[in-house]
Amino acid sequence: MIGGLFIYNHKGEVLISRVYRDDIGRNAVDAFRVNVIHARQQVRSPVNNIARTSFFHVKRSNIWLAAVTKQNVNAAMVFEFLYKMCDVMTAYFGKISEENIKNNFVLIYELLDEILDFGYPQNSETGALKTFITQQGIKSATKEEQSQITSQVTGQIGWRREGIKYRRNELFLDVLESVNLLMSPQGQVLSAHVSGRVVMKSYLSGMPECKFGMNDKIVIDKQGKGGGTDEAGKSTGKQSIAIDDCTFHQCVRLSKFDSERSISFIPPDGEYELMRYRTTKDIILPFRVIPLVREVGRTKLEVKVVIKSNFKPSLLAQKIEVRIPTPLNTSGVQVICMKGKAKYKASENAIVWKIKRMAGMKESQISAEIELLPTNDKKKWARPPISMNFEVPFAPSGLKVRYLKVFEPKLNYSDHDVIKWVRYIGRSGIYETRC
Amino acid sequence: MPAVSKGDGMRGLAVFISDIRNCKSKEAEIKRINKELANIRSKFKGDKALDGYSKKKYVCKLLFIFLLGHDIDFGHMEAVNLLSSNKYTEKQIGYLFISVLVNSNSDLIRLINNAIKNDLASRNPTFMNLALHCIANVGSREMAEAFAADVPRILVAGDTMDSVKQSAALCLLRLNRTSPDLVPMGEWTARVVHLLNDQHLGVVTAATSLITTLAQKNPDDFKTSVSLAVARLSRIVTSASTDLQDYTYYFVAAPWLSVKLLRLLQCYPPPEDAAIRGRLTECLETILNKAQEPPKSKKVQHSNAKNAVLFEAISLIIHHDSEPTLLVRACNQLGQFLQHRETNLRYLALESMCTLASSEFSHEAVKTHIETVINALKTERDVSVRQRAVDLLYAMCDRSNAKQIVAEMLSYLETADYSIREEIVLKVAILAEKYAVDYTWYVDTILNLIRIAGDYVSEEVWYRVIQIVINRDDVQGYAAKTVFEALQAPACHENLVKVGGYILGEFGNLIAGDPRSSPLVQFNLLHSKFHLCSVPTRALLLSAYIKFINLFPEVKGTIQEVLRSDSQLRNADVELQQRAVEYLRLSCVASTDILATVLEEMPPFPERESSILAKLKRKKGPGTVPDIEENRKERNANVNGGPNHTSATSNAKASPPSFVGDLLAPAPPPTNRPRPVSSASFLQNPLTPLPPQAYAIPLAASAGTFYQVAAPAAASSTDLLGLGSSTSLNSTPPAAAPPTAASLLVDVFSENSPPVSAPAHIAVPATAAPAADDNFSSITTKSFHVAESILADVQEPTDKFVCKNNGVLYENQLLQIGLKSEYRQNLGRMYVFFGNKTSTQFLNFASNVVCQDTLASQLNVHLKPVDPTVDGGAQLQQIINIECVSDFVEAPVLNIQFRYGGTLQNIAVKLPITLNKFFQPTEMMSQDFFQRWKQLSAPQQEVQKIFKAKHSMDTEVTKAKIIGFGVALLDGVDPNPSNFVGAGVIHTKTTQVGCLLRLEPNMQAQMYRLTLRTSRDTVSQRLCDLLSDQF
């Protein structure tokens, strides 16, 4: 179990220090600072074992969050907790920065007391927490409210309180995906996968029961069989996707998912992440990068990169950025591009080419001449891959939301009265092409 | 040196550095650096020529980036260009960059060397200085190669400026340290010495450092420096403090130079010229006088500088060790420091006194401070100072004050810091032993030691107390009584139980008369501790019990009961179980006579260097233990760095624990106490021949394990029985012990060549149980005894002589035996050199060679008689003629007898005459070799052994060993080039034995396979055993 939690700024000064167990001494704070933050070599492992004490850390901008334990804990649990902690803090006071943390340190200690008890993670649902940890300070609650808080914290549905009422029952559903790719110079896909999240924002009255449906291959196939016709199975099979693995928010009834593969749940109020999933098959790659690098003697390099968009012409990709690495001994760069803006950024050793918008089935090209300084170093340039960033308005995995039904038997609104919004956003993860 | 003017303060650099400092994160810093690097690259691109200023600025930035820990792979050329600039600042930055960044194998080194050469040749002193600094800073071999000739020339040239001379001297010092072989000694050396007379004190200081280093290597070349140094020193010492202006540091005249001069003088013995000597003494006296004067300043720097000179002077006095008055004065001065407020001073005083204590002149003077030192031991806050106090007490101890010092150390031990406890324990043990007038005090002290600090009492200490008790009849009774009383304490340390068990087992009978310590009481007392002890101690107690059975027949029943109990007979520990089984069986089966023989009192241990001392030396590292006699000699050697030094120390370290004793009659000293006496008839008892192979391993194992625990004489257990290597078992001659049993045993041993291994050990109880008839147990017990007499008596010849003919055969504190031998065909001649290491004469010196049993018929050995006296420090040569009649296994034993200071000394050493010495190498072609190899294919003619490499598997070494073994190494015979093939003929008077060998190393497994084919099976086996132990 987690023995303690520390938050440091970028200099290694301790901002927050909370020790939950006696086996963690005060010197653990310094051990992490000395061995990780101030380490001579950059420490890349998120888990470090120093003097039989394990440190799990995550970094948010310049802030280090480190969980410490002497026991053999489930590392995934610890990291899940740390991420959750970040979410909670963001929900309370926005961006995690040194200043914000210093300004809210009372609140953070209060939160830490609540979400971690003797090192065991507790309810970390922002919605639930906000009901009894407020930034305004404590106002004396009535008996009723108190009992409500107790029943909610201890009850079966910890993530939603009763008696919520909205005039307009509204529901927002975002499918956020990030597509990762590694491609060979010849255009062969070396590895590709999509990791996606379904994020919901719900403003629903009462204790509604929801049911979420998507084009999961197993469900579709089952239905296809139920229908009895092979053709139906085929036609729908085209659009169905194979999900490799997925995780759900705690509100989802897992027993039902296991038996019927249907996703039904009572949603928390406000914003939350309903599920996370990963797919590796039949991924739509929104862009194709075609690099061409030619070395002209020892002091010159010619680079030509073509990008092709590969989706419906009616859709528009946004925030496109192509990053072309340059050798370490670059002494000068000339760039010519048809579209967007390109610039050599010496501080990052790369040419950055930005395009604001690009429609589907289009093509664009950049060419650069790189001058090199002859060095006495015999090492050859490693040629790092060309990477890309973008945002597209569809799900590269092919996931489609088929339905989201809301039932609230006690109150007088039906599925049709709920206003539902669905949005797909596909972003680039690590989208690289070797050159 | 021209200061960097304001206008040169590169602004771009300052901005860059402040940018870096303001970076919030590592990433931001890297980004900034990348940006700057790109900027510099674009500037260095070479489109347009850069002016000196910007070049300097960018090179500076690169240097800064490099020092931040980033790789720099360009800009070297620009830096080299800066070297040829005429501006000081530009040149300086260039040199700075070069000394930090350029590695020796760079392509640019030629250009750099050229630039340095130009600067050295220029007449500008600042440029020359920069160049010299660069050479010294880089200090690589290439630099040394290029400039080893130039630097001395600059140093001694008449027209060189002082500051340049100074740099040149230090530069040369550095080159001399990194690559001494490249700096040629020549006519300049004489002129360097004269730099000591230079007007400029800076030059003198630098030159003194250089001369000190050089003089340590070639003391003869720089002898003249002594008189100059003394003159210079006296000028400094006598000068008024204001005379030397720049070189007066807080009212102390040139302290650094004084210290260096004093250190230089420590490279040499006291000057022979009376005038110089007088002048030096005068200087030293002045320094000592000055220490008495009231301080001229309250500043700490003043006293530090003054004391630095003083301490160096004192160490020179100690080094010379010739002026009693000075030594005593130094001692008194140090005595004052002992009570000084400064902890550092007290520490230094104690440390210097330690060395003073070893001088005969000042020993008494040091002793007067004993109270202060004891006080320091008790009250000092810093553990390192207390440690020095302990060292000093140890060094100042002699017969007169031993009791007091030991008592103080013991009382301090109770509160001592844990880190130094073990050392104090060792020191107490050594002092107690060394200065024991009556041994009852010694026994008391050691038992006290074990009581107070049992955990820190190492094996060696309690081994030693037992050795001494056994060797001295007069304390045995007292020891038994004391340990008996000590054991009565409810909780006693395990080491005390060990000592108690051993001593009561040996001498319990001496106190058995008293009803309070009757045999049964003794036994019950020991057994009450049994269950609290670890396995080795329990094993030792079991041995004590079986000895009790012999000493006190009346407790036999009780002890047998204990041995028979399940907790012993079925103990999970193999060792304990085996002992219980064997002892029980022994006590049931053997008659009292046999018991009395087998469980005889341990014979006295041979006198030798205390193993404790060796341990203390090992703990502290050589040279740091003030061993009272040797210390001075060693110090001298150390400073002079002469060849004596290395041989002395290496001998001291290498001298093996010597099992020297009377080979012929190791009879225990006659004692007048009642003790069961063995009947002689037992010895003649014919032993029923048993299949020896079956018992060989159990016998060896049990004998070994018995002694591992029971015999405190073992400096290390392998040393005693040599269980680790089979040769020591095989080649152990039967000595003079009961002949029948001994030869049987040795036969048994020599047939089991593989070393005793764990599985064999475990198999013991299984084989032992069914075979436990009379014969078995008598053999078992006999083996204890035989092993004891063999092993205690003969010095094991080291294997090192198998492959070489010359070397040191044996060495102890008195005697060194050297060997030189030559062999031709079946004849050999050996020159034995006996070196008397002491200063007194050896009287009645006699030596003879004993060939046991069959060896006498296999080998004729003839000694030429020698003079019966050997003078102190002299060497005696004896010639031994050897003739090999037929092949043999054993080695003859050389017995030496002489009288040293009234006591008769006996030394027995095995002569390293082995069968392979009679090899004649035979060259043959590949075809011949294989033809003969095939001829010798009978199974008994071939012996093969696969064994693990003990040393690193170096091809050249292996080759040398095979050639040294006597055979011809045949190249290109074996298809695999990494294998070795050899051939030779062994000449004996009767026959000639052809021999082929093949050695196949396996580098991965670190194993060798050795195959030998000869026409005689015994020869094959013997040669295989000999050679396999060499790798």
XYZ file of C-alpha atoms in Angstrom, chain B residues 54 59 82 120 137 223 272 277 293 303 328 377 470 752 1006:
15
model
C 33.959 36.138 -31.830
C 34.886 28.611 -28.227
C 43.132 30.665 -31.382
C 57.843 27.609 -26.245
C 47.347 19.856 -17.860
C 72.956 13.469 -3.660
C 77.908 12.430 6.436
C 75.152 17.766 9.586
C 58.166 31.014 21.152
C 49.909 28.386 13.835
C 63.799 13.680 22.927
C 41.896 7.299 25.108
C 49.357 -26.475 25.260
C 42.515 -41.302 -4.088
C 37.872 -22.439 -17.556
